[in-house]
GROMACS .gro file of C-alpha atoms in nm:
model
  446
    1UNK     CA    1  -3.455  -2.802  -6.274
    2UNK     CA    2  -3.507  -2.621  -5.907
    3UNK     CA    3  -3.858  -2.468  -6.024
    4UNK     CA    4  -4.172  -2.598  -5.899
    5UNK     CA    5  -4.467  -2.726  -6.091
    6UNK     CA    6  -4.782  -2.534  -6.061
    7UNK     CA    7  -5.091  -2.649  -5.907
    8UNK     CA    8  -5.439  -2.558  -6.036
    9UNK     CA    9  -5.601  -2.337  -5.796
   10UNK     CA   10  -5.832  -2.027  -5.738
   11UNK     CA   11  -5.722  -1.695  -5.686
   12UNK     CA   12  -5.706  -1.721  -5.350
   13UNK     CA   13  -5.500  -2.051  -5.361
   14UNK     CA   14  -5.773  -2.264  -5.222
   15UNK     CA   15  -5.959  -2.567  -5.496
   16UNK     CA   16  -6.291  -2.392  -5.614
   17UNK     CA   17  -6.568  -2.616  -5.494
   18UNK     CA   18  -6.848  -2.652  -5.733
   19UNK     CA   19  -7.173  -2.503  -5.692
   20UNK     CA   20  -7.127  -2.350  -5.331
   21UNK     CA   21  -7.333  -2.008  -5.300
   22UNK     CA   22  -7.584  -2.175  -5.517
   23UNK     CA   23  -7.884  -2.279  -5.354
   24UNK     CA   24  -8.125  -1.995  -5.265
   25UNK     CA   25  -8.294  -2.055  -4.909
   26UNK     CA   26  -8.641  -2.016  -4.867
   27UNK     CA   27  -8.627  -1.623  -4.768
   28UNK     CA   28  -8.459  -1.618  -5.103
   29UNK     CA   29  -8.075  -1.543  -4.925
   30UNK     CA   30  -7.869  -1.776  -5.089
   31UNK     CA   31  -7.750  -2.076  -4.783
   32UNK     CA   32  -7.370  -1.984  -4.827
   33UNK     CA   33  -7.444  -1.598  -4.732
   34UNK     CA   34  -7.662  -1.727  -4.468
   35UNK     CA   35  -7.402  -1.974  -4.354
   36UNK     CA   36  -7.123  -1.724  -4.381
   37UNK     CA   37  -7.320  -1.419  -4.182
   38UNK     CA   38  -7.372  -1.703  -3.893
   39UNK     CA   39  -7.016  -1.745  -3.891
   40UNK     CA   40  -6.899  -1.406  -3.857
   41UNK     CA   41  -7.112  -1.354  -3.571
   42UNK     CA   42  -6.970  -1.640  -3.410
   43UNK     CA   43  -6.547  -1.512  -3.507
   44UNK     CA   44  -6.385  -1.264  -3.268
   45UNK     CA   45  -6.375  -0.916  -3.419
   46UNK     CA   46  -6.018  -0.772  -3.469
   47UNK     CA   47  -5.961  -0.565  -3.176
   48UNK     CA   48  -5.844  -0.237  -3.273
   49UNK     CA   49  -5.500  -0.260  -3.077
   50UNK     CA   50  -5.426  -0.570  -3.368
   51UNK     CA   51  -5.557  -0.352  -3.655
   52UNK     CA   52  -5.331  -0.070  -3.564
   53UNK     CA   53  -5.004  -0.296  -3.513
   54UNK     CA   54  -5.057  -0.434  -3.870
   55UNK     CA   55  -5.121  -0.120  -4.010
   56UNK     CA   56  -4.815   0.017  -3.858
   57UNK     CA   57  -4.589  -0.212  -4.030
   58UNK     CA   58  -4.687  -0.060  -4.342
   59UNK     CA   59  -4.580  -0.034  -4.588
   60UNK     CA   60  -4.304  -0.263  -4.572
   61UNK     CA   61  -3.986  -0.192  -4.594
   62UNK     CA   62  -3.766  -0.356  -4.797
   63UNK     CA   63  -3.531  -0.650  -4.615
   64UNK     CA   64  -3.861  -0.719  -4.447
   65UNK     CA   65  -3.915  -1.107  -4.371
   66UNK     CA   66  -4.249  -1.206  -4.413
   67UNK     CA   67  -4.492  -1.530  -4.486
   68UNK     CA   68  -4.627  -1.492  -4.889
   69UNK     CA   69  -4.919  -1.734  -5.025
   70UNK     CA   70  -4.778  -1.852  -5.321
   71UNK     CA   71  -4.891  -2.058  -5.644
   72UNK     CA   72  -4.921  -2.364  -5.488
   73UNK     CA   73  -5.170  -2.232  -5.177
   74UNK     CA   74  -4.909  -2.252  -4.928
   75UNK     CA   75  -4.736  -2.005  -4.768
   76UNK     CA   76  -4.365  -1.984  -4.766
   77UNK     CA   77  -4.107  -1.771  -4.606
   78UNK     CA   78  -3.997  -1.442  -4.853
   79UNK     CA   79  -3.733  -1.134  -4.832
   80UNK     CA   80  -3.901  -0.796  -4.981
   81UNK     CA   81  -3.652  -0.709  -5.254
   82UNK     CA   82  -3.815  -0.433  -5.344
   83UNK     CA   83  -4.135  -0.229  -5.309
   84UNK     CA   84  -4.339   0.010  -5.570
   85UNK     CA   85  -4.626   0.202  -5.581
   86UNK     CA   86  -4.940   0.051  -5.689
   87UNK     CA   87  -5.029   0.370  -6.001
   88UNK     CA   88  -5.422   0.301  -5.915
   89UNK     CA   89  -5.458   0.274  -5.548
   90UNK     CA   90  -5.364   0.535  -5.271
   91UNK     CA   91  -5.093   0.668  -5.180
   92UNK     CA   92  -5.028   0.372  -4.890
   93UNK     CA   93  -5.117   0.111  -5.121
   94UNK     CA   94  -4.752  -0.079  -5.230
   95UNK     CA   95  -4.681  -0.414  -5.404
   96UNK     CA   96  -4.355  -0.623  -5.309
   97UNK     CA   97  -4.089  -0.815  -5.523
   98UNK     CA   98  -4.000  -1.107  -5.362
   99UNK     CA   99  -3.781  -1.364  -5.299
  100UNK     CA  100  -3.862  -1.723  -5.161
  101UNK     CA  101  -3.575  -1.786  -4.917
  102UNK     CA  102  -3.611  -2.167  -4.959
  103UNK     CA  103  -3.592  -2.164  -5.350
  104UNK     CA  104  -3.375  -2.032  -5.640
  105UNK     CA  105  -3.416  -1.637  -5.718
  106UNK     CA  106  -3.589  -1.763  -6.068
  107UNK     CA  107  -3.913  -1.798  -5.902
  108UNK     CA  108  -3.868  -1.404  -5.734
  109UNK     CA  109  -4.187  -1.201  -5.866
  110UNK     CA  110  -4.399  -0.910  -5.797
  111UNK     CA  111  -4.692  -0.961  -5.519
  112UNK     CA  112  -4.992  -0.766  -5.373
  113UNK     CA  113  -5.026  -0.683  -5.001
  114UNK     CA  114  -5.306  -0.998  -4.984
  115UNK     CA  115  -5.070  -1.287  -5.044
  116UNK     CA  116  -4.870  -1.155  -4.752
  117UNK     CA  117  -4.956  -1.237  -4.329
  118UNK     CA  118  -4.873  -0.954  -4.196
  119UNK     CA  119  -4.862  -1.168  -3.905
  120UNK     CA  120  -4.537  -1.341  -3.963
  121UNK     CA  121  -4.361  -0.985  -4.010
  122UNK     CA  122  -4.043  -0.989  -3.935
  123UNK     CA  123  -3.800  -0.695  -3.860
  124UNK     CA  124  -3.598  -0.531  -4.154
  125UNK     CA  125  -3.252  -0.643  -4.057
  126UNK     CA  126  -3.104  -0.498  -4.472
  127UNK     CA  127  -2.957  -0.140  -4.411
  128UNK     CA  128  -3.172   0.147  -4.551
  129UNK     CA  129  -3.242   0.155  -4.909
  130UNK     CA  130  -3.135   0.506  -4.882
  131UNK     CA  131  -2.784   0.399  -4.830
  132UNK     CA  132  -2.792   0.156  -5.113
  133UNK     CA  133  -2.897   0.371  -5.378
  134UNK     CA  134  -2.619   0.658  -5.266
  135UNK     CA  135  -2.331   0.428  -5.309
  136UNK     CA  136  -2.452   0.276  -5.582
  137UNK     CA  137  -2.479   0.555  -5.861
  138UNK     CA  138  -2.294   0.412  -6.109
  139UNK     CA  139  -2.181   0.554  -6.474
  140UNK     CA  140  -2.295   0.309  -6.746
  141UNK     CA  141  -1.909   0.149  -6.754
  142UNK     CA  142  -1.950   0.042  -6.409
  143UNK     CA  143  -2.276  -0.092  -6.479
  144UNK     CA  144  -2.183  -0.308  -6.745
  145UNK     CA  145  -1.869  -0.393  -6.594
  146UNK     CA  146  -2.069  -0.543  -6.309
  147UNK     CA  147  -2.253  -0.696  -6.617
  148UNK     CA  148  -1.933  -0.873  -6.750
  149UNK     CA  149  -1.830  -1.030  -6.428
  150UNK     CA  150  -1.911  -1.383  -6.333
  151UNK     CA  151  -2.129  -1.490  -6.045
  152UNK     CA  152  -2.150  -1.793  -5.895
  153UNK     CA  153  -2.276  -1.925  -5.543
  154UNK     CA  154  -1.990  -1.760  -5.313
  155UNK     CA  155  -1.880  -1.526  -5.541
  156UNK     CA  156  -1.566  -1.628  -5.492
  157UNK     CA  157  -1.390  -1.362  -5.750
  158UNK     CA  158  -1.582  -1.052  -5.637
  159UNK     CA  159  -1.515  -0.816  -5.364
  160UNK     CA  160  -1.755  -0.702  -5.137
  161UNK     CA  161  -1.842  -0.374  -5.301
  162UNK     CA  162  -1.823  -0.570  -5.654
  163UNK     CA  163  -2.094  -0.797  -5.541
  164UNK     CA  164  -2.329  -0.532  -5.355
  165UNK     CA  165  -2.342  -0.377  -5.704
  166UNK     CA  166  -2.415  -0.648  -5.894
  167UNK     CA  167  -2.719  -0.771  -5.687
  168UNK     CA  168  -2.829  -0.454  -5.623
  169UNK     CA  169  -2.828  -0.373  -6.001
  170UNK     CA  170  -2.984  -0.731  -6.090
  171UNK     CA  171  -3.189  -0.785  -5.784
  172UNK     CA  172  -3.561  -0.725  -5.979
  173UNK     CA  173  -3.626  -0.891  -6.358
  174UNK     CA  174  -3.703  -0.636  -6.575
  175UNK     CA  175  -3.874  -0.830  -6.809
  176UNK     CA  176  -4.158  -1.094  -6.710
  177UNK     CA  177  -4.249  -1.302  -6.985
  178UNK     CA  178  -4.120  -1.295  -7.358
  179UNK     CA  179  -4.275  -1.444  -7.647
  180UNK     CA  180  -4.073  -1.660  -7.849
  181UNK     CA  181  -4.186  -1.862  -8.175
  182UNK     CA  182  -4.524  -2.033  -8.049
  183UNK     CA  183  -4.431  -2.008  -7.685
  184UNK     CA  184  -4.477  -1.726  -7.435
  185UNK     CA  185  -4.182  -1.830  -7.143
  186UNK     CA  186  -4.179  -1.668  -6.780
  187UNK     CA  187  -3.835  -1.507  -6.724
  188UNK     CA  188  -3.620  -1.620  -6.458
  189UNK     CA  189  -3.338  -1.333  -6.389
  190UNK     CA  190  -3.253  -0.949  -6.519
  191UNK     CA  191  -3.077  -0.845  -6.827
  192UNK     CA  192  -2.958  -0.502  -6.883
  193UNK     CA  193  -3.187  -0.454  -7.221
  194UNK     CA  194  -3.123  -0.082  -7.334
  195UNK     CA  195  -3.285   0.195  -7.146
  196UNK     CA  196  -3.577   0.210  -7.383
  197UNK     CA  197  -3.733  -0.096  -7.279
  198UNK     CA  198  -3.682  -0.082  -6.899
  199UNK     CA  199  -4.088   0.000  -6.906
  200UNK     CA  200  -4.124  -0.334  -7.055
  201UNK     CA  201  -4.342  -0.659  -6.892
  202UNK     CA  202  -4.286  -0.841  -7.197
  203UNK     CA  203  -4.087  -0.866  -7.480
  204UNK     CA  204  -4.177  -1.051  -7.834
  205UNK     CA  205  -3.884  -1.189  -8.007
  206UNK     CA  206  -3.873  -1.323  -8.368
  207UNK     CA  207  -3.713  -1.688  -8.338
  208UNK     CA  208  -3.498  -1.670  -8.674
  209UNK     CA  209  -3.275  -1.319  -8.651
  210UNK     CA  210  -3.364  -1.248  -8.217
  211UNK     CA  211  -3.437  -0.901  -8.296
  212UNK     CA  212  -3.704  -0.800  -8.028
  213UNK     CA  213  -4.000  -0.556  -7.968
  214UNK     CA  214  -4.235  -0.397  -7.754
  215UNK     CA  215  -4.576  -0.470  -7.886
  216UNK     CA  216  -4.706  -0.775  -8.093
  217UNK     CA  217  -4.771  -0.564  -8.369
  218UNK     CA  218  -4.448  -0.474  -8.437
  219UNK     CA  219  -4.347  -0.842  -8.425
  220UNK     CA  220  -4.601  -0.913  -8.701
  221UNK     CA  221  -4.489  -0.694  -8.912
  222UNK     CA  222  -4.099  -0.770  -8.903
  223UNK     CA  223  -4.182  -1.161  -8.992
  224UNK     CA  224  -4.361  -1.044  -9.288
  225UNK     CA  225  -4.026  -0.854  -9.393
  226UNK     CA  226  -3.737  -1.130  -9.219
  227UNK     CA  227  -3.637  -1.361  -9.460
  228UNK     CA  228  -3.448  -1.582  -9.197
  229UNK     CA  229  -3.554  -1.921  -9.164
  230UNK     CA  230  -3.233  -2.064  -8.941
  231UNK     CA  231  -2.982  -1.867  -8.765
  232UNK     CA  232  -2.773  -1.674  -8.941
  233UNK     CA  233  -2.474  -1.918  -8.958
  234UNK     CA  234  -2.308  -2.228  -9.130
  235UNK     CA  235  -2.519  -2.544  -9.073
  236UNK     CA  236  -2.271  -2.786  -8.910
  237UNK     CA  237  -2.456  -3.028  -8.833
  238UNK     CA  238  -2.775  -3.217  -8.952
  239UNK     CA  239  -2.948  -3.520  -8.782
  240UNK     CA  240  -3.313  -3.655  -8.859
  241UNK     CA  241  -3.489  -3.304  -8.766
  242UNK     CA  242  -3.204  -3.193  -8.511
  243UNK     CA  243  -2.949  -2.910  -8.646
  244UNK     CA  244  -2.648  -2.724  -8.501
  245UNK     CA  245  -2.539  -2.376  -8.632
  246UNK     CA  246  -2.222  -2.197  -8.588
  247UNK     CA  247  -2.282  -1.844  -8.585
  248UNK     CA  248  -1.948  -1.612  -8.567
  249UNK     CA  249  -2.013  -1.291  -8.340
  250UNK     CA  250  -1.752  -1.112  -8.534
  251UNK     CA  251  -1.967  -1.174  -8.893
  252UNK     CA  252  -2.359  -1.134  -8.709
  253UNK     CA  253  -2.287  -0.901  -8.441
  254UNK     CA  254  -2.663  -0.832  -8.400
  255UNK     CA  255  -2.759  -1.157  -8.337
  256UNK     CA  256  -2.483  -1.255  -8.102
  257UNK     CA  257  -2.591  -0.943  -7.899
  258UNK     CA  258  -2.954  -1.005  -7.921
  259UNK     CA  259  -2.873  -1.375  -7.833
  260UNK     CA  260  -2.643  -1.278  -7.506
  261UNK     CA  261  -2.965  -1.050  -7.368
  262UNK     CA  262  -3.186  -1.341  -7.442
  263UNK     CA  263  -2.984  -1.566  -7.288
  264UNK     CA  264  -2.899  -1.383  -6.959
  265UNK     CA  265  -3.288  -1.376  -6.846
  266UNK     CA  266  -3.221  -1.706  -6.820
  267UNK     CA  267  -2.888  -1.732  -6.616
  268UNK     CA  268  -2.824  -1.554  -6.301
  269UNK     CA  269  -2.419  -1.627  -6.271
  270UNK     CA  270  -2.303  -1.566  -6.632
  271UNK     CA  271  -2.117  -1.339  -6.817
  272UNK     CA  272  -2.328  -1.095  -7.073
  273UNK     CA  273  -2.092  -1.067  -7.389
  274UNK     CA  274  -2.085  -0.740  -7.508
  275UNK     CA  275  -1.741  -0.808  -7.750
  276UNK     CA  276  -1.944  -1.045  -7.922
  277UNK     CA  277  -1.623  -1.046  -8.204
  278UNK     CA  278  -1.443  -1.266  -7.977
  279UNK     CA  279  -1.690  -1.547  -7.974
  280UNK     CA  280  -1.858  -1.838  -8.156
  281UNK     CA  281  -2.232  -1.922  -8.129
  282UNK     CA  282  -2.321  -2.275  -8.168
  283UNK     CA  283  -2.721  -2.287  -8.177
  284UNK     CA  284  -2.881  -2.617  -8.195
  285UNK     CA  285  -3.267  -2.606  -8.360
  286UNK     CA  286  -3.546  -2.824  -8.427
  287UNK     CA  287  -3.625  -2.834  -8.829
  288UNK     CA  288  -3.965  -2.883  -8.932
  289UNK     CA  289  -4.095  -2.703  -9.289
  290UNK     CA  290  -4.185  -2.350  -9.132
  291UNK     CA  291  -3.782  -2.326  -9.031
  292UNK     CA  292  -3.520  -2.408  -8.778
  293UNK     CA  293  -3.635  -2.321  -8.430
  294UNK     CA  294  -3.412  -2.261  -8.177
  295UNK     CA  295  -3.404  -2.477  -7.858
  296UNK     CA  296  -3.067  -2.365  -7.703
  297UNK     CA  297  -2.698  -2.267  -7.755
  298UNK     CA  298  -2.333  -2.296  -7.596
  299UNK     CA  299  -2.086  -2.018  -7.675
  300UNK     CA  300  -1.705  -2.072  -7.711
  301UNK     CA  301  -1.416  -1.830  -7.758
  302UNK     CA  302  -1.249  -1.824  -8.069
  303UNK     CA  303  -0.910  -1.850  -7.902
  304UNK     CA  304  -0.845  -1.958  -7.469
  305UNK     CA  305  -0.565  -1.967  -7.312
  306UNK     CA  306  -0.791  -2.154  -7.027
  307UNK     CA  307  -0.824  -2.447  -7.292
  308UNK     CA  308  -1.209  -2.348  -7.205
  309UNK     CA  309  -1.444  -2.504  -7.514
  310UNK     CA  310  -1.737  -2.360  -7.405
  311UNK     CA  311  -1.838  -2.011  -7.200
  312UNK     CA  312  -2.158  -2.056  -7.166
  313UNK     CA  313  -2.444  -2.261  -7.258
  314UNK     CA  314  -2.851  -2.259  -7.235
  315UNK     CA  315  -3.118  -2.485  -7.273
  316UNK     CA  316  -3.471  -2.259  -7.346
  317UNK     CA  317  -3.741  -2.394  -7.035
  318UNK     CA  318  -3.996  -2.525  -7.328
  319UNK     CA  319  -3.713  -2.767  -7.440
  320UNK     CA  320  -3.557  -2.850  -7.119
  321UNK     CA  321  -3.578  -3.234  -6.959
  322UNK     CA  322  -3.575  -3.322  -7.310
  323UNK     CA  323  -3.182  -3.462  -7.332
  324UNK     CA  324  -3.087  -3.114  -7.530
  325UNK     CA  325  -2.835  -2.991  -7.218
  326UNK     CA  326  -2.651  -3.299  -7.214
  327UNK     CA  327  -2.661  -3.288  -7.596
  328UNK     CA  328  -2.521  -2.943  -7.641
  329UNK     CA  329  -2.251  -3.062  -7.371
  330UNK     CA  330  -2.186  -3.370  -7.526
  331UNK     CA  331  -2.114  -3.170  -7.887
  332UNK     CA  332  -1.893  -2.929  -7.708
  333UNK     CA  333  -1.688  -3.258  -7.672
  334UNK     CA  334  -1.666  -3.385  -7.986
  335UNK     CA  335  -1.543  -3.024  -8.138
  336UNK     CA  336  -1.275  -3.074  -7.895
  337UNK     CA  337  -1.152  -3.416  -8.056
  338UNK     CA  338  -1.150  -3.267  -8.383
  339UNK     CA  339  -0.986  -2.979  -8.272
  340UNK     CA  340  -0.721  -3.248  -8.114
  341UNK     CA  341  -0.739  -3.047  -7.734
  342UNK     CA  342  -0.835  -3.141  -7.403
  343UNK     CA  343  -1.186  -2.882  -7.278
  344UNK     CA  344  -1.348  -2.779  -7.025
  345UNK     CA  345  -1.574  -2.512  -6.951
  346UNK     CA  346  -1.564  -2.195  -6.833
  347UNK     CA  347  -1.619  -2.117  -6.461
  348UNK     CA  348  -1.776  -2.042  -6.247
  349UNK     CA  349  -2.070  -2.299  -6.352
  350UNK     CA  350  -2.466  -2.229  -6.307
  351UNK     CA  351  -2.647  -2.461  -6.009
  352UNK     CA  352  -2.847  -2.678  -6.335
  353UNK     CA  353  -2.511  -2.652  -6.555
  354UNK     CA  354  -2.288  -2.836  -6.302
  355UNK     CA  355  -2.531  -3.068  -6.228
  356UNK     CA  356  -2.527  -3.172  -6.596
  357UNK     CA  357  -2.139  -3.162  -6.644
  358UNK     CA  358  -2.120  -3.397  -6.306
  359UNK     CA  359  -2.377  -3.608  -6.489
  360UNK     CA  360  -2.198  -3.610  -6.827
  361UNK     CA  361  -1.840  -3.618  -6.716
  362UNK     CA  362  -1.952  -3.918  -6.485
  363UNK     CA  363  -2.186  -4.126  -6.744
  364UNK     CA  364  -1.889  -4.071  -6.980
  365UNK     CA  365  -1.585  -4.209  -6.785
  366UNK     CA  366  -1.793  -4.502  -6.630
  367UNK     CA  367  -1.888  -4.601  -6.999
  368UNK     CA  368  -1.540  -4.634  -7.076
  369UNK     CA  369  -1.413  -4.758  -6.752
  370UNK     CA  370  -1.627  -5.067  -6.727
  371UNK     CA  371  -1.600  -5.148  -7.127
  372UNK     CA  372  -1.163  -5.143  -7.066
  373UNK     CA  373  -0.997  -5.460  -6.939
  374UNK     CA  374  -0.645  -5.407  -6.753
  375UNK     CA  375  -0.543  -5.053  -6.606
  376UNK     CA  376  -0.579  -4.708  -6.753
  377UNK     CA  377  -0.434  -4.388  -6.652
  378UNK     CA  378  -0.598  -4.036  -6.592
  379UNK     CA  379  -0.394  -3.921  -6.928
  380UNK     CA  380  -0.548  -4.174  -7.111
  381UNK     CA  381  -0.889  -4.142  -7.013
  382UNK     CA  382  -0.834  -3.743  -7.135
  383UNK     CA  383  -0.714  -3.856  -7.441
  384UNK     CA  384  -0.961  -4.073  -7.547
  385UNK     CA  385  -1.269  -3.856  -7.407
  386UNK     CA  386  -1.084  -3.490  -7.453
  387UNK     CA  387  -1.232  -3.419  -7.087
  388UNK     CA  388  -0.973  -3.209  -6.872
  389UNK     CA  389  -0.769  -3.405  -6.628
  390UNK     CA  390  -0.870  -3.219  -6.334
  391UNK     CA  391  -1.247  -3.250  -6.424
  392UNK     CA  392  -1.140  -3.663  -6.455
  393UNK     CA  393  -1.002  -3.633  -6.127
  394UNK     CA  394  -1.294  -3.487  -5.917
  395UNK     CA  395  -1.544  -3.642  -6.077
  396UNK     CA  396  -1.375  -3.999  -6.000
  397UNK     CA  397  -1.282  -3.846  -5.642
  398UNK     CA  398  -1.629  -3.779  -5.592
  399UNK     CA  399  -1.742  -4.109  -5.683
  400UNK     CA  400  -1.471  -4.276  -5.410
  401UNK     CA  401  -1.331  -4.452  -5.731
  402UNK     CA  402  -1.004  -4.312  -5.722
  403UNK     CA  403  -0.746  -4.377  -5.429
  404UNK     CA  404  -0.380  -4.230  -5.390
  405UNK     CA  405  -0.100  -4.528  -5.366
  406UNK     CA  406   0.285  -4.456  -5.363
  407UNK     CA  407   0.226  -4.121  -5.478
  408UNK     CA  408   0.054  -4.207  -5.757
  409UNK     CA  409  -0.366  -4.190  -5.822
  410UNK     CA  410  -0.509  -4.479  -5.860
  411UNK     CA  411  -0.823  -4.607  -6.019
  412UNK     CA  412  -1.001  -4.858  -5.854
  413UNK     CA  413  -1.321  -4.988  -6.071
  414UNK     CA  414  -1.539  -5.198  -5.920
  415UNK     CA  415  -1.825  -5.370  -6.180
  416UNK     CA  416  -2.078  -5.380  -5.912
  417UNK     CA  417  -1.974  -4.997  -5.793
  418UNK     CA  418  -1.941  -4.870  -6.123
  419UNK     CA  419  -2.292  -5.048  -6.189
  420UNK     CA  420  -2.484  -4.847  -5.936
  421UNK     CA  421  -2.314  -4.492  -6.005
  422UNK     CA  422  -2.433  -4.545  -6.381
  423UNK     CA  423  -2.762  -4.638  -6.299
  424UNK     CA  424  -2.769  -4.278  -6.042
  425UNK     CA  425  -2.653  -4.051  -6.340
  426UNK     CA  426  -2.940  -4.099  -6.487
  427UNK     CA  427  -3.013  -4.150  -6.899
  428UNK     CA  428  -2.773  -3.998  -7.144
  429UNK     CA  429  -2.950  -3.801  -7.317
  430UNK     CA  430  -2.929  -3.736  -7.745
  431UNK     CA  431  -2.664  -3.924  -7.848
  432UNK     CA  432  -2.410  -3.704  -8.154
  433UNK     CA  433  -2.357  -3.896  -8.423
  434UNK     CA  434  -2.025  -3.777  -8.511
  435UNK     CA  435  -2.071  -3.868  -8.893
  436UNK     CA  436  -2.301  -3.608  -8.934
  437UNK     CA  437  -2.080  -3.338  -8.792
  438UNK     CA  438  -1.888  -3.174  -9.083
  439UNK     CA  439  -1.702  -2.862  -8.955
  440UNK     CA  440  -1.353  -2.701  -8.962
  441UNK     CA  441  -1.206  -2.566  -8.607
  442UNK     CA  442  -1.166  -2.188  -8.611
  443UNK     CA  443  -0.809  -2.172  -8.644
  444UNK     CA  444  -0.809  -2.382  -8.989
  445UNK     CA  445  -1.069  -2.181  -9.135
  446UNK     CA  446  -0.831  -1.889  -9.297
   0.00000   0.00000   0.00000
């Protein structure tokens, strides 16, 4: 999913290696002292010219480029985001948020001077931070305006001075970790939580109504009081211990809220809904007999023009690789069909979300393509699958099975071709069984 798994190491990044520093020597200084004063006789002191140089780069400013030891041991290039002042050490002593420039900005964090090599500095080649926070004082409608826009790798419907303000406004999470249900989950991006919980590393959410708080024992007591065992919704959907509820933002307006800021430390690029009226929740939980527990969501608006059936959609880390993304995508779908409508979702797309549309549209049309003897149009294929056209179109185009004859597209299937593109999309995930689906589209609902 673009994170990386983490290693098991010491502090310092380096395995621990058992028993060193044990043995006492016969002058009773342990061997690994005695080893390690021998050695530092025999290493060339810092000269003085070095230790000033390194000390002169602090502390660093931010835009800095530097080398950072991370989890794994290694180090790996990093931007300083962002700098603070550490409230126990002196007044020089700083720690950095930063981002690895090879990876995705989920894995940006908070670091102390040590995991940095000073080193590898860089120059800062970002304009003073002075200038940033001057043209960036913003009333609270611009902030959540820049809140309400979407995001997506080139940012293609932002200006300039739109998308300086939104990364400058989301550029450092807020929140660290939450706890949610039996699992405490790293954050990956910001969300604009209200002001009273900006001094917040972690957040404790109850997994039934998503009301959240500040300290554990706050938590505690609201589950003794919330009498929510499933989201606050119609059950649409029941399947062994799977279920899918349709929560209307309009009707829980608390939950669809609480959902949205949940949901956004989770996805850099998408829109956080604060017209929650406007939308449908569809939240898809694993039953067992303490409750429904959710494991993700896709939103949808009540009415688009767009022919969009679905805005956004999340799969929570503990449940992802687990077939639930191409599940929730799959469902989407099949509310389509009954709704008799062509969908498709709403752009721009996260980096994991169109990777699982490519996967779905393409495991989907390939099924059908090498089950259907004779030809079959582009129209037909959206008919029978209620996938967009256009989405048909690329997806085929990007598999080379489509070619363009007497001004017509044409769809040229090849068994052994179609064969090898299945086998690269990968597994399909949770299947819907559509006879367990009883629900009545939006409009037909009074």
């Amino acid at each position: 999913m673009g994170s990386l798994d983490t290693p098991t190491t010491t502090e310092n990044g380096s395995a621990p290696v058992p028993g060193r520093g044990k043995a006492p020597a016969a002058d009773g200084v342990p061997l690994q002292a005695a080893r390690d004063v021998e050695m530092a006789s025999e290493k060339p002191m810092e000269s003085d010219q070095s230790k000033k140089r390194r000390m002169a780069l602090l502390p660093l400013e931010v835009g800095t480029r530097v080398l950072c030891r991370w989890r794994d041991g290694k180090y790996h290039p990093v931007k300083v985001i962002e700098r603070r002042k550490i409230p126990t050490g002196d007044s020089n002593e700083y720690e950095y948020y930063v981002h690895y420039t090879e990876f995705n900005r989920r894995l940006d964090e908070w670091v102390k001077l040590e995991q940095l090599d000073l080193d590898s500095v860089e120059a800062v080649v970002d304009e003073k931070v002075e200038d940033k926070v001057t043209s960036l004082k913003m009333t609270r409608h611009q902030k959540r305006k820049i809140d309400e826009t979407h995001v997506e790798e080139g940012h293609e419907e932002l200006d300039a001075a739109s998308l300086r303000e939104h990364e400058e406004f989301t550029k450092v999470k807020n929140i660290a970790t939450i706890e949610l249900g039996r699992y405490e989950i790293e954050t990956w991006y910001f969300s604009p939580f209200p002001p009273e919980y900006n001094d917040c590393v972690k957040l404790y959410f109850c997994e039934f109504c998503l009301n959240f708080m500040k300290r554990k024992e706050q938590l505690q007591r609201h589950m003794k009081k919330c009498d929510l065992k499933h989201p606050p919704g119609d059950e649409i959907y029941r399947s062994g211990t799977l279920s899918m509820f349709e929560v209307d933002g309009k009707k829980n307006k608390i939950y669809g809220q609480n959902l949205c800021y949940l949901a956004k430390l989770f996805l850099d690029h998408k829109t956080l809904y604060y017209d929650v009226d406007l939308f449908l929740f569809y939240v898809l939980c694993e039953c067992d007999d303490r409750g429904c527990h959710m494991v993700g969501y896709f939103s949808k608006e009540k009415h688009s023009e767009e022919s969009y059936n679905l805005a956004c959609i999340l799969t929570l880390p503990p449940y992802q690789r687990k077939g639930y993304g191409k599940f929730l995508i799959a469902f989407s779908y099949e509310l389509s069909k009954k709704e008799g409508k062509v969908g498709t979702p709403e752009r721009p797309l996260s980096d994991l979300g169109l990777l699982s549309y490519r996967g779905y549209w393409t495991r989907v049309l390939l099924d059908i393509l090498k089950k259907h003897k004779g030809n079959i149009s582009i129209k037909e294929l959206s008919d029978m699958t209620a996938i967009k056209a256009e989405d048909i179109l690329t997806t085929l185009q990007s598999l080379e099975l489509i070619q363009y004859r007497k001004g017509q597209h044409v769809i040229c299937a090849d068994p052994k071709v179609l064969d090898r593109h299945l086998k690269a999309a990968g597994r399909g995930g949770l299947e819907v069984d559509v006879s367990k689906l009883i629900w009545t589209p939006y409009k037909e609902q009074g």
